[in-house]
Amino acid sequence: MKKLIIITILPFILSAKEITLSDKEIATWGIKESIPKLVSSVPLGSFIVEVATPPTLIQTISLPFEAQVVSLNSALYQKVKKGELLAKVTGTEWINAQKSAISDAIELRHHTHTAERKNKLCKEEIIPKKECIAANAELNTDKIKVAASKALLKSYGATEQMIQNLFTNLKIYPNIPIFSPTDGTIIKLNAYPGKSSKPSSALFVIQKKGAYWLESDLPLDKTKLLKEKEIVTINIDGKEYKSSIVQIAPILNQKNQTRHVRLTISQDSDLLPGMRTNATLVLQKDVLKIEQKAVIKYNGKHTLFIKKDNKFINIPIEVLGEDSRYYYIKPSKELKNIPIVVSSVAVLKNMLGEDDE
């Protein structure tokens, strides 16, 4: 059948890109045209995406000393509020730090009284000024030690009230409370009653509420169409999610020639961190929507036929995206309100003398 078609159409082959047919020939071959539809979105394709939690939403609670958990007031995956008591811990370093702080507080009190008394005597010229200078220098040293002790206690997790009470009443707290620094959900828990934790190891990891990330590796030709901060639509399991592009990797993965793309997704979505799924990325862009059967490959490029009077002209097109039935192509002057061939395209292709698909 193909040989018969080729033999029959040989008289109609005129040039490499342009074919002229009579009305009778057009009707004989059943060639039909339609004007391509302009739409405002283009599906770039389906890709594997992973839902990830931005690091700004993760809060880790740890202590700079070896601590033993005395009591636990929270559980894994529990929602907590800022300032809520999570646990109480104790530790040798915590006790020793308080003892050292009290010692510094006592020294400060002593040298404060000494400096005040000597400064008064110096004004009355009862004692030499050098004694006042030495007393004030010692007092300043004690103030520095106390400030350092307060900073150390604060780093251990002591509250302002605890520190003030310790230096005022010289009271040692056997336990130190751990409060939640933010609203969120406990996603990791390494604190158990009676368990000792190593210095700086995470006791709690809290995830705050906020927008998640969608991460994927996209082909280079697709990422060329994207811009950072651009608004796009993500289709996952029949649901649409509004998103924006956070970042496009400035380097190329040499193994698969892809670029890593990071998008943001609303915190109100039903997507969960760690989820991996197929997603269709839809770009908000004016494109022409045409049926795939209207497009052929000619000289290695996507092309189609437009009709002007009785002439059929083969022109190259730029395919931006596709789905199961349509191609979405870049608009051009040649295609503006111009009918394109949507049937018997193979006949016209054979007339061009091109036999690759």
Tab-separated table of C-alpha atoms in Angstrom:
chain	number	residue	atom	x	y	z
A	1	MET	CA	0.000	0.000	0.000
A	2	LYS	CA	2.834	2.356	0.866
A	3	LYS	CA	4.476	1.705	-2.524
A	4	LEU	CA	1.202	2.521	-4.247
A	5	ILE	CA	0.907	5.833	-2.375
A	6	ILE	CA	4.487	6.818	-3.192
A	7	ILE	CA	4.030	6.008	-6.906
A	8	THR	CA	0.756	7.935	-7.067
A	9	ILE	CA	2.035	11.076	-5.351
A	10	LEU	CA	5.310	11.427	-7.241
A	11	PRO	CA	3.799	13.897	-9.755
A	12	PHE	CA	2.803	16.169	-6.883
A	13	ILE	CA	6.283	16.559	-5.392
A	14	LEU	CA	7.389	20.077	-6.198
A	15	SER	CA	10.020	21.119	-3.645
A	16	ALA	CA	11.609	20.168	-0.295
A	17	LYS	CA	9.221	22.174	1.902
A	18	GLU	CA	6.297	23.310	-0.239
A	19	ILE	CA	3.610	21.320	-2.004
A	20	THR	CA	0.818	22.630	-4.240
A	21	LEU	CA	-2.328	20.536	-4.688
A	22	SER	CA	-5.587	21.092	-6.483
A	23	ASP	CA	-8.932	21.077	-4.713
A	24	LYS	CA	-9.631	17.666	-6.190
A	25	GLU	CA	-6.321	16.268	-4.920
A	26	ILE	CA	-6.932	17.710	-1.465
A	27	ALA	CA	-10.339	16.046	-1.370
A	28	THR	CA	-8.930	12.771	-2.738
A	29	TRP	CA	-6.311	12.510	-0.012
A	30	GLY	CA	-8.727	13.633	2.699
A	31	ILE	CA	-6.461	16.475	3.858
A	32	LYS	CA	-8.107	18.546	6.570
A	33	GLU	CA	-6.913	21.556	8.529
A	34	SER	CA	-7.744	23.418	11.721
A	35	ILE	CA	-6.443	26.517	13.457
A	36	PRO	CA	-4.348	25.613	16.549
A	37	LYS	CA	-5.758	26.630	19.893
A	38	LEU	CA	-3.924	29.097	22.103
A	39	VAL	CA	-3.808	27.957	25.746
A	40	SER	CA	-2.177	29.450	28.842
A	41	SER	CA	-0.488	26.371	30.316
A	42	VAL	CA	1.933	23.709	29.164
A	43	PRO	CA	2.691	20.372	30.876
A	44	LEU	CA	6.462	19.953	30.855
A	45	GLY	CA	6.223	16.263	31.640
A	46	SER	CA	5.907	13.775	34.485
A	47	PHE	CA	8.791	13.458	36.938
A	48	ILE	CA	9.590	11.793	40.249
A	49	VAL	CA	9.403	14.337	43.074
A	50	GLU	CA	10.261	14.024	46.750
A	51	VAL	CA	8.642	16.028	49.523
A	52	ALA	CA	11.340	17.470	51.800
A	53	THR	CA	11.373	19.641	54.910
A	54	PRO	CA	13.343	22.909	54.612
A	55	PRO	CA	16.110	23.156	57.242
A	56	THR	CA	14.550	26.380	58.544
A	57	LEU	CA	11.605	24.319	59.825
A	58	ILE	CA	13.788	21.962	61.877
A	59	GLN	CA	14.670	22.803	65.486
A	60	THR	CA	17.141	20.588	67.362
A	61	ILE	CA	17.381	20.563	71.156
A	62	SER	CA	20.660	19.378	72.644
A	63	LEU	CA	22.778	20.024	75.741
A	64	PRO	CA	26.525	20.776	75.842
A	65	PHE	CA	27.086	18.341	78.717
A	66	GLU	CA	26.417	14.691	79.478
A	67	ALA	CA	22.890	14.657	80.836
A	68	GLN	CA	20.656	12.050	82.402
A	69	VAL	CA	16.917	12.229	81.786
A	70	VAL	CA	15.051	12.440	85.099
A	71	SER	CA	11.510	12.721	83.711
A	72	LEU	CA	9.911	12.897	80.268
A	73	ASN	CA	6.795	14.940	79.527
A	74	SER	CA	6.496	14.370	75.772
A	75	ALA	CA	6.370	11.587	73.196
A	76	LEU	CA	7.401	10.971	69.615
A	77	TYR	CA	5.130	12.705	67.027
A	78	GLN	CA	3.479	14.733	69.767
A	79	LYS	CA	2.514	18.314	68.950
A	80	VAL	CA	4.015	20.826	71.357
A	81	LYS	CA	3.695	24.531	72.036
A	82	LYS	CA	6.459	27.057	72.558
A	83	GLY	CA	7.504	27.069	76.223
A	84	GLU	CA	5.966	23.647	76.937
A	85	LEU	CA	7.967	21.421	79.313
A	86	LEU	CA	9.471	18.499	77.411
A	87	ALA	CA	11.695	16.878	80.031
A	88	LYS	CA	13.856	17.357	83.114
A	89	VAL	CA	17.511	16.348	83.113
A	90	THR	CA	20.474	16.439	85.431
A	91	GLY	CA	24.214	15.991	85.143
A	92	THR	CA	27.498	16.320	87.000
A	93	GLU	CA	28.657	19.197	84.818
A	94	TRP	CA	25.383	21.012	85.437
A	95	ILE	CA	25.811	20.726	89.216
A	96	ASN	CA	29.493	21.724	89.066
A	97	ALA	CA	28.690	24.713	86.848
A	98	GLN	CA	26.230	25.963	89.471
A	99	LYS	CA	28.762	25.452	92.268
A	100	SER	CA	31.340	27.411	90.313
A	101	ALA	CA	28.804	30.159	89.629
A	102	ILE	CA	27.930	30.427	93.315
A	103	SER	CA	31.628	30.647	94.158
A	104	ASP	CA	32.001	33.476	91.645
A	105	ALA	CA	28.922	35.208	93.109
A	106	ILE	CA	30.348	35.033	96.629
A	107	GLU	CA	33.687	36.413	95.442
A	108	LEU	CA	31.897	39.243	93.656
A	109	ARG	CA	29.951	40.173	96.769
A	110	HIS	CA	33.105	40.137	98.874
A	111	HIS	CA	35.159	42.229	96.479
A	112	THR	CA	32.237	44.618	95.910
A	113	HIS	CA	32.124	45.433	99.627
A	114	THR	CA	35.912	45.663	99.748
A	115	ALA	CA	36.071	48.035	96.782
A	116	GLU	CA	33.285	50.222	98.165
A	117	ARG	CA	35.009	50.481	101.538
A	118	LYS	CA	38.430	51.242	100.056
A	119	ASN	CA	37.059	53.774	97.562
A	120	LYS	CA	35.497	55.646	100.482
A	121	LEU	CA	38.807	55.611	102.384
A	122	CYS	CA	40.677	56.759	99.283
A	123	LYS	CA	38.381	59.765	98.948
A	124	GLU	CA	39.170	60.671	102.553
A	125	GLU	CA	42.868	60.053	101.756
A	126	ILE	CA	43.140	57.572	104.596
A	127	ILE	CA	44.710	54.855	102.384
A	128	PRO	CA	46.849	55.133	99.226
A	129	LYS	CA	45.051	55.284	95.862
A	130	LYS	CA	46.957	52.243	94.618
A	131	GLU	CA	44.947	50.078	97.021
A	132	CYS	CA	41.715	51.369	95.485
A	133	ILE	CA	43.045	50.740	91.974
A	134	ALA	CA	43.929	47.160	92.912
A	135	ALA	CA	40.539	46.591	94.594
A	136	ASN	CA	38.623	47.931	91.580
A	137	ALA	CA	40.703	45.806	89.212
A	138	GLU	CA	39.906	42.714	91.257
A	139	LEU	CA	36.218	43.688	91.257
A	140	ASN	CA	36.182	44.026	87.464
A	141	THR	CA	37.789	40.581	87.155
A	142	ASP	CA	35.051	39.111	89.333
A	143	LYS	CA	32.368	40.784	87.196
A	144	ILE	CA	33.852	39.163	84.096
A	145	LYS	CA	33.873	35.758	85.820
A	146	VAL	CA	30.230	36.146	86.847
A	147	ALA	CA	29.211	37.159	83.318
A	148	ALA	CA	31.012	34.083	81.966
A	149	SER	CA	29.292	31.860	84.542
A	150	LYS	CA	25.874	33.233	83.595
A	151	ALA	CA	26.594	32.633	79.910
A	152	LEU	CA	27.647	29.055	80.655
A	153	LEU	CA	24.504	28.365	82.674
A	154	LYS	CA	22.382	29.851	79.891
A	155	SER	CA	24.069	27.589	77.344
A	156	TYR	CA	23.195	24.655	79.576
A	157	GLY	CA	19.538	25.642	79.312
A	158	ALA	CA	19.011	27.579	82.529
A	159	THR	CA	16.284	30.217	82.379
A	160	GLU	CA	16.823	33.853	83.323
A	161	GLN	CA	14.780	33.309	86.477
A	162	MET	CA	16.909	30.306	87.496
A	163	ILE	CA	20.133	32.242	86.960
A	164	GLN	CA	18.879	35.250	88.886
A	165	ASN	CA	17.693	33.062	91.765
A	166	LEU	CA	20.998	31.181	91.830
A	167	PHE	CA	23.096	34.358	92.123
A	168	THR	CA	20.667	36.026	94.536
A	169	ASN	CA	19.841	33.152	96.876
A	170	LEU	CA	22.862	30.959	96.088
A	171	LYS	CA	20.473	28.072	95.373
A	172	ILE	CA	21.499	25.010	93.358
A	173	TYR	CA	18.928	23.368	91.090
A	174	PRO	CA	19.409	19.575	90.961
A	175	ASN	CA	17.484	19.328	87.663
A	176	ILE	CA	17.214	21.523	84.618
A	177	PRO	CA	13.942	21.754	82.674
A	178	ILE	CA	13.916	21.543	78.887
A	179	PHE	CA	11.253	23.689	77.251
A	180	SER	CA	10.143	23.637	73.645
A	181	PRO	CA	11.640	26.640	71.805
A	182	THR	CA	8.847	26.650	69.221
A	183	ASP	CA	5.463	25.323	68.181
A	184	GLY	CA	5.732	22.115	66.217
A	185	THR	CA	5.798	18.326	66.203
A	186	ILE	CA	8.465	16.078	67.719
A	187	ILE	CA	9.815	14.012	64.808
A	188	LYS	CA	12.861	12.541	66.621
A	189	LEU	CA	13.153	11.614	70.272
A	190	ASN	CA	16.341	10.400	71.942
A	191	ALA	CA	15.337	11.168	75.527
A	192	TYR	CA	14.126	8.389	77.821
A	193	PRO	CA	13.874	8.322	81.627
A	194	GLY	CA	17.165	7.123	83.099
A	195	LYS	CA	19.001	7.397	79.783
A	196	SER	CA	22.226	9.404	79.568
A	197	SER	CA	22.912	11.480	76.479
A	198	LYS	CA	26.276	12.447	75.055
A	199	PRO	CA	27.230	16.148	74.906
A	200	SER	CA	25.606	18.006	71.973
A	201	SER	CA	23.630	14.926	70.866
A	202	ALA	CA	20.052	15.698	69.815
A	203	LEU	CA	17.526	14.963	72.538
A	204	PHE	CA	14.582	16.319	70.556
A	205	VAL	CA	14.079	17.300	66.934
A	206	ILE	CA	11.012	19.465	66.391
A	207	GLN	CA	9.490	20.205	63.017
A	208	LYS	CA	7.771	23.557	62.766
A	209	LYS	CA	4.760	24.129	60.543
A	210	GLY	CA	5.502	25.732	57.217
A	211	ALA	CA	5.761	25.276	53.472
A	212	TYR	CA	7.508	22.097	52.321
A	213	TRP	CA	9.828	21.610	49.362
A	214	LEU	CA	9.321	19.457	46.296
A	215	GLU	CA	12.624	18.301	44.838
A	216	SER	CA	13.249	16.653	41.490
A	217	ASP	CA	15.885	16.157	38.801
A	218	LEU	CA	14.660	17.534	35.486
A	219	PRO	CA	16.160	17.151	31.994
A	220	LEU	CA	18.276	20.063	30.861
A	221	ASP	CA	15.929	21.059	28.020
A	222	LYS	CA	13.026	21.360	30.496
A	223	THR	CA	14.903	23.460	33.046
A	224	LYS	CA	15.759	25.973	30.325
A	225	LEU	CA	12.074	26.906	30.315
A	226	LEU	CA	11.980	27.564	34.067
A	227	LYS	CA	12.868	30.630	36.120
A	228	GLU	CA	13.361	31.002	39.849
A	229	LYS	CA	10.350	32.488	41.710
A	230	GLU	CA	8.112	31.511	38.791
A	231	ILE	CA	4.599	30.287	39.673
A	232	VAL	CA	3.778	26.790	38.380
A	233	THR	CA	1.155	24.105	38.944
A	234	ILE	CA	1.924	20.590	40.185
A	235	ASN	CA	-0.478	17.737	39.417
A	236	ILE	CA	-0.199	14.757	41.790
A	237	ASP	CA	-2.739	11.919	41.795
A	238	GLY	CA	-5.368	14.093	40.125
A	239	LYS	CA	-4.905	17.021	42.534
A	240	GLU	CA	-3.512	20.422	41.603
A	241	TYR	CA	-1.091	22.284	43.857
A	242	LYS	CA	0.067	25.842	43.328
A	243	SER	CA	3.808	26.101	43.662
A	244	SER	CA	6.749	28.363	42.910
A	245	ILE	CA	10.312	27.575	41.932
A	246	VAL	CA	12.688	28.147	44.834
A	247	GLN	CA	15.960	27.169	43.223
A	248	ILE	CA	17.448	25.640	40.089
A	249	ALA	CA	20.841	24.003	40.583
A	250	PRO	CA	23.610	26.013	38.887
A	251	ILE	CA	25.428	22.789	37.962
A	252	LEU	CA	24.551	19.840	35.747
A	253	ASN	CA	24.521	16.212	36.848
A	254	GLN	CA	27.005	14.680	34.442
A	255	LYS	CA	25.657	11.151	34.854
A	256	ASN	CA	22.118	11.786	33.636
A	257	GLN	CA	22.360	15.356	32.279
A	258	THR	CA	19.748	16.738	34.684
A	259	ARG	CA	19.491	19.782	36.935
A	260	HIS	CA	18.094	19.661	40.443
A	261	VAL	CA	14.964	21.784	40.835
A	262	ARG	CA	13.461	22.778	44.176
A	263	LEU	CA	9.884	24.035	44.469
A	264	THR	CA	7.800	25.158	47.414
A	265	ILE	CA	4.431	23.674	48.330
A	266	SER	CA	1.809	25.142	50.674
A	267	GLN	CA	1.837	24.049	54.303
A	268	ASP	CA	-1.875	23.301	53.952
A	269	SER	CA	-1.275	20.578	51.368
A	270	ASP	CA	-1.837	16.906	52.217
A	271	LEU	CA	1.701	15.967	51.113
A	272	LEU	CA	4.022	14.554	53.771
A	273	PRO	CA	7.831	14.839	54.059
A	274	GLY	CA	9.615	11.760	52.743
A	275	MET	CA	6.924	11.051	50.154
A	276	ARG	CA	8.133	10.130	46.637
A	277	THR	CA	5.653	10.167	43.779
A	278	ASN	CA	5.060	11.039	40.132
A	279	ALA	CA	4.111	14.637	39.462
A	280	THR	CA	3.304	16.599	36.334
A	281	LEU	CA	4.829	20.052	36.187
A	282	VAL	CA	2.600	22.590	34.428
A	283	LEU	CA	4.098	25.894	33.353
A	284	GLN	CA	1.890	28.985	33.110
A	285	LYS	CA	2.784	30.092	29.606
A	286	ASP	CA	0.919	30.955	26.388
A	287	VAL	CA	1.411	28.091	23.917
A	288	LEU	CA	-0.300	26.510	20.941
A	289	LYS	CA	-2.041	23.201	21.613
A	290	ILE	CA	-2.049	20.803	18.661
A	291	GLU	CA	-2.753	17.113	18.230
A	292	GLN	CA	0.301	14.889	18.070
A	293	LYS	CA	-0.858	13.367	14.777
A	294	ALA	CA	-0.315	16.760	13.115
A	295	VAL	CA	3.429	16.700	13.880
A	296	ILE	CA	6.070	14.797	11.933
A	297	LYS	CA	9.824	14.489	12.073
A	298	TYR	CA	11.543	16.084	9.067
A	299	ASN	CA	15.321	16.343	8.834
A	300	GLY	CA	15.492	15.367	12.494
A	301	LYS	CA	13.191	18.199	13.653
A	302	HIS	CA	9.567	18.422	14.744
A	303	THR	CA	7.606	19.994	11.897
A	304	LEU	CA	4.036	20.475	10.681
A	305	PHE	CA	2.238	21.630	7.563
A	306	ILE	CA	0.432	24.942	7.292
A	307	LYS	CA	-1.964	25.775	4.478
A	308	LYS	CA	-1.931	28.948	2.407
A	309	ASP	CA	-4.446	28.786	-0.421
A	310	ASN	CA	-3.652	25.446	-2.093
A	311	LYS	CA	-0.077	25.384	-0.886
A	312	PHE	CA	1.098	23.215	2.007
A	313	ILE	CA	4.289	24.496	3.635
A	314	ASN	CA	6.389	22.417	6.001
A	315	ILE	CA	7.763	24.515	8.895
A	316	PRO	CA	9.792	23.543	12.000
A	317	ILE	CA	8.272	23.985	15.445
A	318	GLU	CA	9.587	24.029	19.017
A	319	VAL	CA	7.832	21.520	21.261
A	320	LEU	CA	7.758	22.779	24.856
A	321	GLY	CA	5.696	19.976	26.372
A	322	GLU	CA	3.351	17.108	25.672
A	323	ASP	CA	0.754	14.791	27.112
A	324	SER	CA	-0.803	11.577	25.834
A	325	ARG	CA	-2.591	13.316	22.958
A	326	TYR	CA	-1.280	16.836	22.397
A	327	TYR	CA	1.915	18.736	21.770
A	328	TYR	CA	2.334	22.188	23.258
A	329	ILE	CA	4.459	24.332	20.982
A	330	LYS	CA	5.969	27.774	21.060
A	331	PRO	CA	3.822	30.372	19.246
A	332	SER	CA	5.276	32.008	16.143
A	333	LYS	CA	4.236	34.475	13.452
A	334	GLU	CA	4.014	31.667	10.899
A	335	LEU	CA	1.348	29.924	12.996
A	336	LYS	CA	-0.751	32.914	14.025
A	337	ASN	CA	-4.345	32.231	12.943
A	338	ILE	CA	-3.030	29.911	10.226
A	339	PRO	CA	-4.693	26.517	9.589
A	340	ILE	CA	-2.480	23.474	10.051
A	341	VAL	CA	-2.934	20.030	8.571
A	342	VAL	CA	-4.406	17.571	11.062
A	343	SER	CA	-5.148	14.593	8.800
A	344	SER	CA	-3.295	12.718	6.036
A	345	VAL	CA	-0.033	14.290	7.240
A	346	ALA	CA	1.823	11.121	6.229
A	347	VAL	CA	0.704	11.688	2.628
A	348	LEU	CA	2.230	15.152	2.548
A	349	LYS	CA	5.352	13.837	4.215
A	350	ASN	CA	5.764	11.232	1.487
A	351	MET	CA	5.366	13.972	-1.082
A	352	LEU	CA	8.384	15.659	0.455
A	353	GLY	CA	10.360	12.517	-0.155
A	354	GLU	CA	11.060	12.039	3.549
A	355	ASP	CA	10.508	8.528	4.853
A	356	ASP	CA	11.821	8.623	8.451
A	357	GLU	CA	9.375	8.967	11.355
